[in-house]
Amino acid sequence: MEISRKEILRYLGYGNKEGDEQVSALIEEALEELLAAATPKSIYRSYPLTLLPENEIDFTVFRTRSRNLSKNLADCEEVILFAATLGTGVDVLLHKYTRLQMSKAVIMQAAAAAVIEEYCDGENRKLKQEYEAKGLYLRPRFSPGYGDFSLECQKEITTVLETPKRIGIMLTESLLMTPSKSVTAVMGVSKKPYRCEIKGCESCEKLDCAYRRQ
């Protein structure tokens, strides 16, 4: 994986600013250790999709209501439920540095966030190519917790995908995922090419977020 150092700095709150030599050196050390500890895995399944009145969405295996996600899934007749994780080795590493060196632990957290996003992007690019070969087009990945897409939907996604058994992702009572560097998401499938690539920060209405992409 080619990990963007700019993304790591964004997660650290630097915005468009460059890090100094010490920060840059710590980022390189963190990435080397993270990539050695990571055991990335992903899983996905597709289902028929029906968009109902008043922003209700029927994923076949569960229903939810979301204005933001309904907009994202416009013109879609199928949905992909997706989950991915970097594995427990990354959590062990993060806990280690939380005890030993907090400055490096902070950078390790930011680097791990960038790594899981890049891994998901890479897996989604493969899916995009697979579906476009069939004349179908994917909408950008949209995760529970974005906009008004309820975090509660992580329960349904992890259950439907059998993530505890398949790739080791479990949910706590407060809906946090373990391993911590894990992602759940949905992607619409349409016969119509998408208007533009909008994902993550670009689809979020929280414009004053310190970690927003510029």
Coordinates of N, CA and C in Angstrom, one line a residue:
M1 N 0.8 -1.2 0.0 CA 0.0 0.0 0.0 C 0.9 1.3 0.0
E2 N 0.5 2.2 -0.8 CA 1.1 3.5 -0.8 C 0.4 4.5 0.1
I3 N 0.9 4.7 1.3 CA 0.2 5.5 2.3 C 0.6 7.0 2.1
S4 N -0.4 7.9 2.0 CA -0.2 9.3 1.9 C 0.2 9.9 3.2
R5 N 1.4 10.5 3.2 CA 1.9 11.2 4.4 C 1.0 12.4 4.7
K6 N 0.5 13.0 3.7 CA -0.4 14.2 3.9 C -1.7 13.8 4.7
E7 N -2.2 12.6 4.4 CA -3.3 12.1 5.1 C -3.0 11.9 6.6
I8 N -1.8 11.4 6.9 CA -1.4 11.2 8.3 C -1.4 12.5 9.0
L9 N -0.8 13.5 8.3 CA -0.7 14.8 8.9 C -2.0 15.5 9.1
R10 N -3.0 15.2 8.2 CA -4.3 15.7 8.4 C -5.0 15.1 9.6
Y11 N -4.8 13.8 9.8 CA -5.3 13.1 11.0 C -4.7 13.7 12.3
L12 N -3.5 14.2 12.2 CA -2.8 14.8 13.3 C -3.2 16.2 13.5
G13 N -4.0 16.8 12.6 CA -4.5 18.1 12.8 C -3.7 19.2 12.1
Y14 N -2.7 18.8 11.2 CA -1.8 19.7 10.6 C -2.5 20.5 9.4
G15 N -3.6 20.0 8.9 CA -4.3 20.6 7.8 C -3.3 20.4 6.5
N16 N -3.0 21.6 5.9 CA -2.2 21.5 4.7 C -0.7 21.8 5.1
K17 N -0.4 21.9 6.4 CA 0.9 22.3 6.8 C 1.8 21.0 6.8
E18 N 3.1 21.2 6.6 CA 4.1 20.1 6.7 C 4.6 19.9 8.1
G19 N 4.9 18.6 8.4 CA 5.5 18.3 9.7 C 7.0 18.6 9.7
D20 N 7.5 18.8 10.9 CA 9.0 19.0 11.0 C 9.7 17.7 10.9
E21 N 11.0 17.7 10.9 CA 11.8 16.5 10.7 C 11.6 15.5 11.7
Q22 N 11.4 15.9 13.0 CA 11.1 14.9 14.0 C 9.8 14.2 13.8
V23 N 8.7 14.9 13.4 CA 7.4 14.3 13.2 C 7.5 13.4 12.0
S24 N 8.2 13.9 10.9 CA 8.3 13.1 9.7 C 9.0 11.8 10.0
A25 N 10.1 11.8 10.8 CA 10.8 10.6 11.2 C 9.9 9.6 12.0
L26 N 9.1 10.2 12.9 CA 8.2 9.3 13.7 C 7.2 8.7 12.8
I27 N 6.7 9.4 11.8 CA 5.7 8.9 10.9 C 6.3 7.7 10.1
E28 N 7.5 7.8 9.7 CA 8.1 6.7 8.9 C 8.3 5.5 9.8
E29 N 8.8 5.7 11.1 CA 8.9 4.6 12.0 C 7.6 4.0 12.3
A30 N 6.6 4.8 12.5 CA 5.2 4.2 12.8 C 4.7 3.4 11.6
L31 N 4.8 3.9 10.4 CA 4.3 3.2 9.3 C 5.0 1.8 9.1
E32 N 6.4 1.8 9.3 CA 7.1 0.6 9.2 C 6.6 -0.5 10.1
E33 N 6.4 -0.1 11.4 CA 5.9 -1.0 12.4 C 4.5 -1.4 12.2
L34 N 3.6 -0.5 11.8 CA 2.2 -0.8 11.5 C 2.1 -1.8 10.4
L35 N 2.7 -1.5 9.3 CA 2.6 -2.4 8.1 C 3.1 -3.8 8.4
A36 N 4.1 -3.9 9.3 CA 4.6 -5.2 9.7 C 3.6 -6.0 10.6
A37 N 2.9 -5.2 11.4 CA 1.9 -5.8 12.4 C 0.5 -6.1 11.8
A38 N 0.2 -5.4 10.7 CA -1.2 -5.4 10.1 C -1.4 -6.8 9.4
T39 N -2.6 -7.2 9.5 CA -3.1 -8.4 8.8 C -4.4 -8.0 8.2
P40 N -4.4 -7.2 7.1 CA -5.7 -6.7 6.6 C -6.6 -7.7 6.0
K41 N -7.9 -7.6 6.3 CA -8.9 -8.5 5.8 C -10.1 -7.7 5.4
S42 N -10.9 -8.2 4.5 CA -12.1 -7.5 4.1 C -13.2 -8.5 3.7
I43 N -14.4 -8.1 3.7 CA -15.5 -9.0 3.3 C -16.6 -8.1 2.7
Y44 N -17.4 -8.6 1.7 CA -18.5 -7.9 1.2 C -19.6 -8.8 0.7
R45 N -20.8 -8.4 0.7 CA -21.9 -9.1 0.1 C -22.9 -8.0 -0.5
S46 N -23.5 -8.4 -1.6 CA -24.4 -7.5 -2.3 C -25.9 -7.9 -2.1
Y47 N -26.8 -7.0 -2.1 CA -28.2 -7.2 -1.9 C -29.0 -6.2 -2.8
P48 N -30.2 -6.6 -3.1 CA -31.2 -5.7 -3.8 C -31.4 -4.5 -2.9
L49 N -31.6 -3.3 -3.5 CA -31.8 -2.1 -2.7 C -33.1 -1.4 -3.2
T50 N -33.9 -0.9 -2.2 CA -35.1 -0.1 -2.6 C -35.1 1.1 -1.8
L51 N -35.2 2.3 -2.4 CA -35.3 3.6 -1.8 C -36.8 3.9 -1.6
L52 N -37.2 4.1 -0.4 CA -38.6 4.3 -0.1 C -38.9 5.8 0.3
P53 N -40.2 6.2 0.4 CA -40.5 7.5 0.7 C -39.9 7.9 2.1
E54 N -39.8 9.3 2.3 CA -39.3 9.8 3.5 C -38.0 9.3 3.9
N55 N -37.1 9.1 3.0 CA -35.7 8.8 3.2 C -35.5 7.4 3.9
E56 N -36.5 6.5 3.8 CA -36.3 5.2 4.3 C -35.6 4.3 3.2
I57 N -34.7 3.5 3.7 CA -33.9 2.7 2.8 C -34.0 1.2 3.2
D58 N -34.4 0.4 2.2 CA -34.5 -1.1 2.4 C -33.3 -1.8 1.8
F59 N -32.4 -2.3 2.6 CA -31.3 -3.0 2.1 C -31.5 -4.5 1.9
T60 N -32.8 -4.9 2.0 CA -33.2 -6.3 2.0 C -33.0 -7.0 3.3
V61 N -31.8 -6.9 3.9 CA -31.5 -7.6 5.1 C -31.8 -6.7 6.3
F62 N -31.9 -5.4 6.1 CA -32.3 -4.5 7.2 C -32.8 -3.2 6.6
R63 N -33.5 -2.4 7.4 CA -33.9 -1.1 6.9 C -33.4 0.0 7.8
T64 N -33.2 1.2 7.3 CA -32.8 2.4 8.1 C -33.4 3.6 7.4
R65 N -33.2 4.8 8.0 CA -33.7 6.0 7.5 C -32.6 7.1 7.5
S66 N -32.2 7.6 6.4 CA -31.1 8.6 6.3 C -31.3 9.5 5.0
R67 N -31.4 10.8 5.2 CA -31.4 11.7 4.1 C -30.1 11.7 3.3
N68 N -29.0 11.8 4.1 CA -27.7 11.8 3.4 C -27.4 10.6 2.6
L69 N -27.7 9.4 3.2 CA -27.5 8.2 2.5 C -28.4 8.0 1.3
S70 N -29.7 8.4 1.5 CA -30.6 8.3 0.3 C -30.1 9.1 -0.9
K71 N -29.6 10.2 -0.6 CA -29.0 11.0 -1.7 C -27.8 10.3 -2.3
N72 N -27.0 9.7 -1.5 CA -25.8 9.0 -2.0 C -26.2 7.8 -2.9
L73 N -27.3 7.2 -2.5 CA -27.7 6.0 -3.2 C -28.8 6.2 -4.3
A74 N -29.0 7.5 -4.7 CA -29.9 7.8 -5.8 C -29.6 7.0 -7.0
D75 N -30.6 6.5 -7.7 CA -30.5 5.7 -9.0 C -29.8 4.3 -8.8
C76 N -29.7 3.9 -7.5 CA -29.1 2.6 -7.3 C -30.2 1.5 -7.1
E77 N -29.9 0.3 -7.6 CA -30.8 -0.8 -7.4 C -30.2 -2.0 -6.7
E78 N -29.0 -1.8 -6.3 CA -28.2 -2.8 -5.5 C -27.3 -2.1 -4.6
V79 N -27.0 -2.8 -3.4 CA -26.1 -2.2 -2.5 C -25.1 -3.3 -2.0
I80 N -23.8 -2.8 -1.8 CA -22.8 -3.7 -1.3 C -22.6 -3.3 0.2
L81 N -22.7 -4.3 1.0 CA -22.3 -4.1 2.4 C -20.8 -4.6 2.6
F82 N -20.0 -3.8 3.2 CA -18.6 -3.9 3.2 C -18.0 -3.8 4.6
A83 N -17.0 -4.6 4.9 CA -16.3 -4.4 6.2 C -14.8 -4.8 6.0
A84 N -13.9 -4.1 6.7 CA -12.5 -4.3 6.6 C -11.8 -4.0 8.0
T85 N -10.7 -4.7 8.2 CA -9.9 -4.5 9.4 C -8.4 -4.6 9.2
L86 N -7.6 -4.0 10.0 CA -6.2 -4.2 10.0 C -5.8 -5.3 10.9
G87 N -6.7 -5.8 11.7 CA -6.3 -7.0 12.6 C -5.9 -6.6 14.0
T88 N -5.8 -7.6 14.9 CA -5.5 -7.3 16.3 C -4.0 -6.9 16.5
G89 N -3.1 -7.3 15.6 CA -1.7 -6.9 15.8 C -1.5 -5.4 15.9
V90 N -2.3 -4.6 15.1 CA -2.2 -3.2 15.1 C -2.7 -2.7 16.5
D91 N -3.7 -3.2 17.1 CA -4.2 -2.8 18.4 C -3.1 -3.1 19.4
V92 N -2.5 -4.2 19.4 CA -1.4 -4.5 20.3 C -0.3 -3.5 20.3
L93 N 0.0 -3.1 19.0 CA 1.1 -2.1 18.8 C 0.6 -0.7 19.4
L94 N -0.6 -0.3 19.1 CA -1.1 1.0 19.6 C -1.2 1.0 21.2
H95 N -1.6 -0.1 21.8 CA -1.6 -0.2 23.3 C -0.2 -0.1 23.8
K96 N 0.7 -0.7 23.1 CA 2.1 -0.7 23.6 C 2.7 0.7 23.7
Y97 N 2.5 1.5 22.6 CA 3.0 2.8 22.6 C 2.2 3.8 23.5
T98 N 1.0 3.5 23.8 CA 0.2 4.3 24.7 C 0.8 4.2 26.1
R99 N 1.4 3.0 26.4 CA 2.0 2.9 27.7 C 3.5 3.4 27.7
L100 N 4.2 3.3 26.6 CA 5.6 3.6 26.6 C 6.0 5.0 26.1
Q101 N 5.3 5.5 25.1 CA 5.7 6.7 24.4 C 4.5 7.4 23.8
M102 N 3.9 8.3 24.6 CA 2.6 8.9 24.1 C 2.7 9.7 22.8
S103 N 3.8 10.4 22.6 CA 4.0 11.1 21.4 C 4.0 10.2 20.2
K104 N 4.6 9.1 20.3 CA 4.6 8.1 19.2 C 3.2 7.4 19.0
A105 N 2.6 7.2 20.2 CA 1.2 6.6 20.1 C 0.2 7.5 19.4
V106 N 0.3 8.8 19.5 CA -0.6 9.7 18.8 C -0.3 9.6 17.3
I107 N 1.0 9.6 16.9 CA 1.3 9.5 15.5 C 0.9 8.1 15.0
M108 N 1.1 7.1 15.8 CA 0.7 5.7 15.4 C -0.8 5.6 15.1
Q109 N -1.6 6.3 16.0 CA -3.0 6.3 15.7 C -3.4 6.9 14.4
A110 N -2.8 8.1 14.1 CA -3.0 8.8 12.9 C -2.6 8.0 11.7
A111 N -1.4 7.3 11.8 CA -0.9 6.5 10.7 C -1.8 5.3 10.4
A112 N -2.3 4.7 11.5 CA -3.2 3.5 11.4 C -4.5 3.9 10.7
A113 N -5.0 5.1 11.0 CA -6.2 5.6 10.4 C -6.0 5.7 8.9
A114 N -4.9 6.3 8.5 CA -4.5 6.4 7.1 C -4.4 5.1 6.4
V115 N -3.8 4.1 7.1 CA -3.6 2.8 6.5 C -4.9 2.1 6.3
I116 N -5.8 2.1 7.2 CA -7.1 1.4 7.0 C -7.9 2.1 5.9
E117 N -7.8 3.4 5.8 CA -8.5 4.1 4.7 C -7.9 3.7 3.3
E118 N -6.6 3.6 3.3 CA -6.0 3.3 2.0 C -6.3 1.8 1.6
Y119 N -6.3 1.0 2.6 CA -6.6 -0.4 2.4 C -8.0 -0.6 1.8
C120 N -9.0 0.1 2.5 CA -10.4 0.1 2.0 C -10.5 0.7 0.6
D121 N -9.8 1.8 0.3 CA -9.8 2.4 -1.0 C -9.3 1.4 -2.1
G122 N -8.2 0.7 -1.7 CA -7.7 -0.3 -2.6 C -8.6 -1.4 -2.9
E123 N -9.3 -1.9 -1.9 CA -10.3 -3.0 -2.1 C -11.5 -2.5 -2.9
N124 N -11.9 -1.3 -2.6 CA -13.0 -0.7 -3.4 C -12.7 -0.4 -4.8
R125 N -11.4 -0.1 -5.1 CA -11.0 0.1 -6.5 C -11.1 -1.3 -7.3
K126 N -10.8 -2.4 -6.6 CA -10.9 -3.7 -7.2 C -12.4 -4.0 -7.5
L127 N -13.3 -3.7 -6.6 CA -14.7 -3.9 -6.8 C -15.2 -3.0 -7.9
K128 N -14.7 -1.8 -8.0 CA -15.1 -0.8 -9.0 C -14.8 -1.4 -10.4
Q129 N -13.6 -1.9 -10.5 CA -13.2 -2.5 -11.8 C -14.1 -3.7 -12.2
E130 N -14.3 -4.5 -11.1 CA -15.1 -5.8 -11.3 C -16.6 -5.4 -11.8
Y131 N -17.2 -4.4 -11.2 CA -18.5 -4.0 -11.5 C -18.6 -3.3 -12.9
E132 N -17.6 -2.4 -13.1 CA -17.6 -1.7 -14.4 C -17.4 -2.6 -15.6
A133 N -16.8 -3.7 -15.4 CA -16.7 -4.7 -16.4 C -18.0 -5.3 -16.8
K134 N -19.0 -5.2 -15.9 CA -20.3 -5.7 -16.1 C -21.3 -4.5 -16.5
G135 N -20.7 -3.3 -16.7 CA -21.5 -2.1 -17.0 C -22.2 -1.5 -15.9
L136 N -21.7 -1.7 -14.7 CA -22.3 -1.2 -13.5 C -21.3 -0.2 -12.8
Y137 N -21.8 0.7 -12.0 CA -21.0 1.7 -11.4 C -21.2 1.8 -9.9
L138 N -20.1 2.0 -9.1 CA -20.2 2.0 -7.7 C -20.3 3.5 -7.2
R139 N -21.1 3.7 -6.2 CA -21.1 5.0 -5.5 C -20.0 5.0 -4.4
P140 N -19.6 6.1 -4.0 CA -18.5 6.1 -3.0 C -18.9 5.4 -1.7
R141 N -17.9 4.9 -1.0 CA -18.1 4.2 0.3 C -18.8 5.2 1.3
F142 N -19.8 4.7 2.0 CA -20.5 5.6 3.0 C -20.6 4.8 4.3
S143 N -20.1 5.2 5.4 CA -20.0 4.5 6.6 C -21.1 4.9 7.7
P144 N -21.5 4.0 8.5 CA -22.4 4.4 9.6 C -21.7 5.5 10.5
G145 N -22.4 6.5 10.8 CA -21.7 7.6 11.5 C -21.5 8.9 10.7
Y146 N -21.4 8.7 9.3 CA -21.4 9.8 8.4 C -22.7 10.5 8.4
G147 N -22.7 11.8 8.5 CA -24.0 12.5 8.4 C -25.1 12.0 9.3
D148 N -26.2 11.7 8.8 CA -27.3 11.1 9.6 C -27.5 9.6 9.4
F149 N -26.5 8.9 8.9 CA -26.5 7.5 8.7 C -26.1 6.9 10.1
S150 N -27.1 6.3 10.8 CA -27.0 5.9 12.2 C -25.9 4.9 12.4
L151 N -25.1 5.2 13.5 CA -24.1 4.3 13.9 C -24.6 2.9 14.3
E152 N -25.9 2.9 14.7 CA -26.6 1.6 15.1 C -26.5 0.6 13.9
C153 N -26.4 1.1 12.7 CA -26.4 0.2 11.6 C -25.2 -0.7 11.5
Q154 N -24.2 -0.4 12.3 CA -23.0 -1.3 12.4 C -23.4 -2.6 12.9
K155 N -24.4 -2.7 13.8 CA -24.9 -4.0 14.3 C -25.4 -4.8 13.1
E156 N -26.2 -4.2 12.3 CA -26.8 -5.0 11.2 C -25.7 -5.4 10.2
I157 N -24.8 -4.5 9.8 CA -23.8 -4.8 8.8 C -22.9 -5.9 9.3
T158 N -22.4 -5.8 10.6 CA -21.5 -6.9 11.1 C -22.2 -8.2 11.3
T159 N -23.5 -8.2 11.6 CA -24.3 -9.4 11.7 C -24.5 -10.1 10.4
V160 N -24.9 -9.3 9.4 CA -25.2 -9.8 8.0 C -23.9 -10.4 7.4
L161 N -22.8 -9.7 7.6 CA -21.5 -10.1 7.0 C -20.8 -11.2 7.9
E162 N -21.3 -11.5 9.1 CA -20.7 -12.5 10.0 C -19.3 -12.1 10.2
T163 N -19.0 -10.8 10.5 CA -17.6 -10.4 10.7 C -16.9 -11.0 11.8
P164 N -17.5 -11.3 13.0 CA -16.8 -12.0 14.0 C -16.1 -13.3 13.6
K165 N -16.9 -14.0 12.8 CA -16.4 -15.3 12.3 C -15.5 -15.2 11.1
R166 N -15.9 -14.3 10.2 CA -15.2 -14.2 8.9 C -13.9 -13.4 9.0
I167 N -13.9 -12.2 9.6 CA -12.6 -11.4 9.6 C -12.3 -10.9 11.0
G168 N -13.0 -11.3 12.0 CA -12.6 -11.0 13.4 C -13.1 -9.6 13.9
I169 N -14.0 -8.9 13.2 CA -14.5 -7.7 13.7 C -15.7 -7.9 14.7
M170 N -15.6 -7.4 15.9 CA -16.7 -7.5 16.8 C -17.1 -6.1 17.3
L171 N -18.3 -6.0 17.8 CA -18.8 -4.7 18.3 C -18.9 -4.7 19.9
T172 N -18.6 -3.6 20.5 CA -18.8 -3.4 21.9 C -20.2 -2.9 22.1
E173 N -20.7 -2.9 23.4 CA -22.0 -2.4 23.6 C -22.2 -0.9 23.2
S174 N -21.1 -0.2 23.2 CA -21.2 1.2 22.8 C -20.9 1.4 21.3
L175 N -21.0 0.3 20.5 CA -20.9 0.3 19.0 C -19.5 0.6 18.5
L176 N -18.5 0.5 19.4 CA -17.1 0.6 18.9 C -16.7 -0.8 18.4
M177 N -15.9 -0.7 17.3 CA -15.4 -2.0 16.7 C -14.1 -2.4 17.3
T178 N -13.9 -3.7 17.5 CA -12.6 -4.3 17.8 C -12.3 -5.4 16.8
P179 N -11.1 -5.3 16.2 CA -10.0 -4.4 16.4 C -10.5 -2.9 16.1
S180 N -9.8 -2.0 16.7 CA -10.2 -0.6 16.6 C -10.0 0.0 15.2
K181 N -9.0 -0.5 14.4 CA -8.8 0.0 13.1 C -9.6 -0.9 12.1
S182 N -10.9 -0.7 12.1 CA -11.8 -1.4 11.3 C -12.9 -0.5 10.7
V183 N -13.5 -0.9 9.6 CA -14.4 0.0 8.9 C -15.6 -0.9 8.5
T184 N -16.8 -0.3 8.6 CA -18.0 -0.9 7.9 C -18.5 0.2 7.0
A185 N -19.2 -0.2 5.9 CA -19.7 0.8 5.0 C -20.6 0.1 4.0
V186 N -21.4 1.0 3.3 CA -22.2 0.5 2.2 C -21.8 1.3 0.9
M187 N -22.0 0.6 -0.2 CA -21.7 1.2 -1.5 C -22.9 0.9 -2.5
G188 N -23.5 1.9 -3.1 CA -24.6 1.7 -4.0 C -24.0 1.2 -5.3
V189 N -24.8 0.4 -6.1 CA -24.5 0.0 -7.4 C -25.6 0.5 -8.4
S190 N -25.1 1.1 -9.4 CA -26.1 1.7 -10.4 C -25.7 1.4 -11.8
K191 N -26.7 1.5 -12.7 CA -26.4 1.4 -14.1 C -25.9 2.7 -14.7
K192 N -26.1 3.8 -13.9 CA -25.7 5.1 -14.3 C -24.3 5.5 -13.8
P193 N -23.4 6.1 -14.6 CA -22.1 6.5 -14.1 C -22.4 7.6 -13.1
Y194 N -21.5 7.7 -12.1 CA -21.7 8.7 -11.0 C -21.3 10.0 -11.5
R195 N -21.9 11.1 -10.9 CA -21.6 12.4 -11.4 C -20.2 12.9 -11.0
C196 N -19.7 12.5 -9.8 CA -18.4 12.9 -9.4 C -18.0 12.0 -8.2
E197 N -16.7 12.0 -7.9 CA -16.3 11.2 -6.7 C -16.4 12.0 -5.5
I198 N -17.4 11.7 -4.7 CA -17.6 12.4 -3.4 C -17.5 11.3 -2.3
K199 N -16.7 11.5 -1.3 CA -16.6 10.5 -0.2 C -16.1 11.2 1.0
G200 N -16.3 10.6 2.2 CA -15.8 11.0 3.4 C -16.1 12.5 3.7
C201 N -15.0 13.3 3.9 CA -15.1 14.7 4.2 C -16.0 15.4 3.3
E202 N -15.8 15.1 2.0 CA -16.6 15.9 1.0 C -18.1 15.7 1.1
S203 N -18.5 14.6 1.7 CA -19.9 14.3 1.8 C -20.5 14.7 3.1
C204 N -19.6 15.1 4.0 CA -20.0 15.5 5.4 C -20.3 17.0 5.5
E205 N -21.4 17.3 6.2 CA -21.8 18.7 6.3 C -21.2 19.4 7.5
K206 N -20.3 18.8 8.3 CA -19.6 19.4 9.4 C -18.4 20.2 8.8
L207 N -18.6 21.4 8.4 CA -17.6 22.2 7.7 C -16.5 22.7 8.6
D208 N -16.7 22.8 9.9 CA -15.8 23.3 10.9 C -14.9 22.3 11.5
C209 N -14.9 21.0 11.0 CA -14.1 19.9 11.6 C -12.6 20.2 11.3
A210 N -11.8 20.0 12.4 CA -10.4 20.3 12.3 C -9.6 19.3 11.4
Y211 N -10.3 18.1 11.2 CA -9.6 17.1 10.4 C -10.1 17.0 8.9
R212 N -10.9 18.0 8.6 CA -11.5 18.0 7.2 C -10.5 18.2 6.2
R213 N -10.6 17.4 5.0 CA -9.8 17.6 3.9 C -10.0 19.0 3.3
Q214 N -8.9 19.6 3.0 CA -9.0 21.0 2.4 C -9.3 20.9 0.9

